[in-house]
XYZ file of C-alpha atoms in Angstrom:
234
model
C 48.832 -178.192 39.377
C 47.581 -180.642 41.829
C 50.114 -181.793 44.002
C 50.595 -185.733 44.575
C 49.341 -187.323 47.461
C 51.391 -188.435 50.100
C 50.383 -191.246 52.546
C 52.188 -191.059 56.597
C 52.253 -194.196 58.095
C 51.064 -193.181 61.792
C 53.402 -196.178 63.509
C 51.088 -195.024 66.867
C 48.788 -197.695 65.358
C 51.821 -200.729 64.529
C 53.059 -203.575 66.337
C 55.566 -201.903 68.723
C 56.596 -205.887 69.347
C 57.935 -206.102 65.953
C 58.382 -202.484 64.538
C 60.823 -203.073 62.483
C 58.869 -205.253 60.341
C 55.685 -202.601 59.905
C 58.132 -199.917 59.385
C 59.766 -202.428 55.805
C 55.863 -203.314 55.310
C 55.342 -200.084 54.930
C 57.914 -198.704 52.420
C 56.953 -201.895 50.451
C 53.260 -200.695 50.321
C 54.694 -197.324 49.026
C 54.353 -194.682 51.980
C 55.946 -191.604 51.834
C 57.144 -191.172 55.312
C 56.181 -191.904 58.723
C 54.225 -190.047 61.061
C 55.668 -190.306 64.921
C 52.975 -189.120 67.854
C 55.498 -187.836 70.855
C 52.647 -187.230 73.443
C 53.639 -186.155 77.325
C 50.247 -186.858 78.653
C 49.976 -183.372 79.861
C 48.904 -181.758 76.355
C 47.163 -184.896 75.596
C 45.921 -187.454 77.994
C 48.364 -190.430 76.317
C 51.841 -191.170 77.046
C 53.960 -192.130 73.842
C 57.395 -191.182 71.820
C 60.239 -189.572 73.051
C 63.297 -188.874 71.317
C 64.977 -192.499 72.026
C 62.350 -194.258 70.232
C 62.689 -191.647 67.591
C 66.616 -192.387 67.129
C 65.826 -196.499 66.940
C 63.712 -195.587 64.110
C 65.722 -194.149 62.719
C 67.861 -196.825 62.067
C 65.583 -198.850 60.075
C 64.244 -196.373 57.070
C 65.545 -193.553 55.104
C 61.718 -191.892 54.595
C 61.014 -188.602 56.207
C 60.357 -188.847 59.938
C 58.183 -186.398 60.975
C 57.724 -185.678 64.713
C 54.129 -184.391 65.724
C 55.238 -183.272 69.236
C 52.175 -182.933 71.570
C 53.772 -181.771 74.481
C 53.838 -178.820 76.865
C 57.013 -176.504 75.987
C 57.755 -178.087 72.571
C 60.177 -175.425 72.107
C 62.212 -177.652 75.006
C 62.527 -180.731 72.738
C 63.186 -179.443 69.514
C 66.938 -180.152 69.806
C 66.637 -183.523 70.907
C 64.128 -184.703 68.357
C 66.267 -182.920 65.725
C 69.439 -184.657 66.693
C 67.523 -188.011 67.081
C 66.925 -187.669 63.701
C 63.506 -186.576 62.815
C 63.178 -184.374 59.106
C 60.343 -182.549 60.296
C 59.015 -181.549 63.527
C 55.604 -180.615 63.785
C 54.161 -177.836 66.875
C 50.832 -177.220 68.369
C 49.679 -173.498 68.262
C 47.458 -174.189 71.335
C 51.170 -174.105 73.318
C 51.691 -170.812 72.700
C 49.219 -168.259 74.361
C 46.479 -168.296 76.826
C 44.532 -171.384 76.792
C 40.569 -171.021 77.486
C 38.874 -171.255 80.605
C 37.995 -175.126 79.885
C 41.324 -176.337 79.109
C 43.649 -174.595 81.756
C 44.114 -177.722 83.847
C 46.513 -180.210 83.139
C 43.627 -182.952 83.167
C 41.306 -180.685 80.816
C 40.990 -181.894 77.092
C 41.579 -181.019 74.276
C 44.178 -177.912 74.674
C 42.561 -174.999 73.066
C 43.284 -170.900 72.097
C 41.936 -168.155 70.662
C 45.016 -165.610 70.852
C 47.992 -167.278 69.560
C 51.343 -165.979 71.123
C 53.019 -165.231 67.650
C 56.601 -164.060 68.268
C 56.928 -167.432 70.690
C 55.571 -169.663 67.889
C 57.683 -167.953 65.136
C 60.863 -168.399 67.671
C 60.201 -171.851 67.620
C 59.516 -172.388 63.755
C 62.365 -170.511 63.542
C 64.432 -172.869 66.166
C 63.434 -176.396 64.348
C 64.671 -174.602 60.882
C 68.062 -173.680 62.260
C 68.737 -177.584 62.607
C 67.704 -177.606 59.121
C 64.414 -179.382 59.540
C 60.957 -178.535 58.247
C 58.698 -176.947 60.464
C 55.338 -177.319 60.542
C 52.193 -176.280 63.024
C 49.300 -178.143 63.895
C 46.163 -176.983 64.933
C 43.820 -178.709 66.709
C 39.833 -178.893 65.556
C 38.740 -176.298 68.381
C 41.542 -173.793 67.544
C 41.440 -171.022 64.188
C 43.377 -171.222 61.803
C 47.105 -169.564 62.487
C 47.461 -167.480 58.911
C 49.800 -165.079 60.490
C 53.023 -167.617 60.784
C 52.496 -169.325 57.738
C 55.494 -167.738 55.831
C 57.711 -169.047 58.815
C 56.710 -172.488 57.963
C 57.197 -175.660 55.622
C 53.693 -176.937 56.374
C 50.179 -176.845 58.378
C 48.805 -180.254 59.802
C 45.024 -179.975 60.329
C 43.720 -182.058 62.948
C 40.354 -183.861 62.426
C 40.334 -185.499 65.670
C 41.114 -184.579 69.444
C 44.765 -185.815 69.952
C 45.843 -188.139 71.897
C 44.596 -191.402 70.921
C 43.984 -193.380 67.746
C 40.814 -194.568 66.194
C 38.875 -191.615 66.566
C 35.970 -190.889 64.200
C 36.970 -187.786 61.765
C 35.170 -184.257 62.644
C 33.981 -182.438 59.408
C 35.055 -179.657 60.837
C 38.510 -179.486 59.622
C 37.322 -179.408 56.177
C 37.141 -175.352 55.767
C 40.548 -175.045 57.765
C 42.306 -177.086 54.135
C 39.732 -175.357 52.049
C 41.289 -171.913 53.122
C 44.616 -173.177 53.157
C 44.510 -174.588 49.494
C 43.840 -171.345 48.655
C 46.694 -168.935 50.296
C 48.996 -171.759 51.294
C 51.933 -173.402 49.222
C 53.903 -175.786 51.432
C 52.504 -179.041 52.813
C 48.796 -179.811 53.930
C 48.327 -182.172 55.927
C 45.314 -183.824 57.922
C 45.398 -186.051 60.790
C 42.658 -188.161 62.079
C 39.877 -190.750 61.321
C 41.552 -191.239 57.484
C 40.039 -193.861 55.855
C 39.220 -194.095 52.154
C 35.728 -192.087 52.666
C 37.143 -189.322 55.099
C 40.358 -188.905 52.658
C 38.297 -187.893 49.940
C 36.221 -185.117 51.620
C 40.512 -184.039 52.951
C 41.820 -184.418 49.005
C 39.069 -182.769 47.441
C 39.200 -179.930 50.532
C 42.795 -179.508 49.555
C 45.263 -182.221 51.992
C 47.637 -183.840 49.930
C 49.581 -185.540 52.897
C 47.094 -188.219 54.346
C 48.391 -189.460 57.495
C 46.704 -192.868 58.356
C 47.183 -195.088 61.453
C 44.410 -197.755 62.253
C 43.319 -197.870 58.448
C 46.318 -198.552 57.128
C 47.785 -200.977 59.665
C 44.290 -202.838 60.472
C 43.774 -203.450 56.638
C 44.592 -206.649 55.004
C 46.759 -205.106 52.589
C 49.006 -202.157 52.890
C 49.447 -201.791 49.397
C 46.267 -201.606 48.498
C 45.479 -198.621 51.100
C 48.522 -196.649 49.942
C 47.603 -197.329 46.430
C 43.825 -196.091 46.947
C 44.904 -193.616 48.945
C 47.328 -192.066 46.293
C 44.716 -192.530 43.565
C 42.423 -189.890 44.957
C 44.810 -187.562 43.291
């Protein structure tokens, strides 16, 4: 059976001057939950979230919360993103293991591996689920697909952009990644970047069924309408 699709509010792309108000906009358009970019400018060349911001949030909506933590040492923050209230936290594999030659500076981008450090990335998966929360991994557009943890966790975000900024133009690439995970995979599948309605069909017919969407959704005239096109590609 097809799953439903799901639509993340990114709130990376909403009026941080009146958040409150995008975060009811949204729920009345009919997201699912909202996506929350914690970036340390180290993994990614941004500076965003921390847990703080996380915990006002969570004040003002009862959807999911999850955390996409793009930060050195993740495994360091779990706790206080957990207790600040996010449902799921989402980790990068590319923290765990040897990063290649042309990302081992702190000012090299994008962050990527090719031998994953399993038994750390399990611990952590492990770690986020002991505070009950879902765990997920993401893996970034340069970086294989991680099949050997996915037993230890509630979902797999696919990144079709570079992280660390919004607006980016969606790389094909990711495609084959959802593709291979529709077909061995059972929790969540997610994709992350460049969503708009073209992009999220190539994603939905690939296999994503959670569409996270951050300058579509919040530079269109109508939130409803995006959520509700969006949740037709079903």
């Amino acid at each position: 059976m097809t799953k439903p699709i799901e639509v993340s509010a990114s709130i990376l792309a909403a009026d941080f001057s009146n958040l409150e108000k995008d975060i009811k906009r949204c729920e009345d358009a009919g997201v699912a939950r909202f996506h929350i970019d914690c970036m340390d400018g180290h993994f990614v060349p941004n500076l965003t979230i921390g847990p703080v911001i996380v915990e006002a949030i969570r004040k003002h909506t009862k959807l999911p919360l999850e955390t996409h933590l793009m930060i050195e040492h993740p495994g360091d923050y779990i706790e206080s993103y957990a207790k600040a209230g996010a449902d799921i936290i989402q980790i990068q594999v590319e923290c765990y293991g040897q990063r290649r030659a042309s990302s081992l500076k702190w000012n090299q981008w994008p962050k990527e591996i090719d031998q994953v450090d399993i038994a750390a990335l399990r611990a952590d998966l492990k770690k986020i689920r002991s505070f009950g929360k879902k765990a997920f991994v993401v893996i970034n557009p340069g970086t294989a697909l991680c099949e050997e943890v996915l037993n230890d966790c509630d979902g797999v975000l696919i990144m079709s952009v570079n992280p660390g900024f919004a607006g980016q133009k969606f790389m094909p690439e990711a495609l084959p990644k959802l593709k291979r995970l529709n077909e061995i995979f059972k929790g969540d599948i997610a994709i992350d970047g460049g969503v708009n309605a073209q992009t999220a069909l190539l994603a939905v017919s690939a296999g994503a069924h959670v569409l996270i969407t951050a300058s579509y959704l919040f530079g269109a005239n109508s939130l409803t309408d995006v959520v509700k096109s969006l949740k037709d590609l079903a």
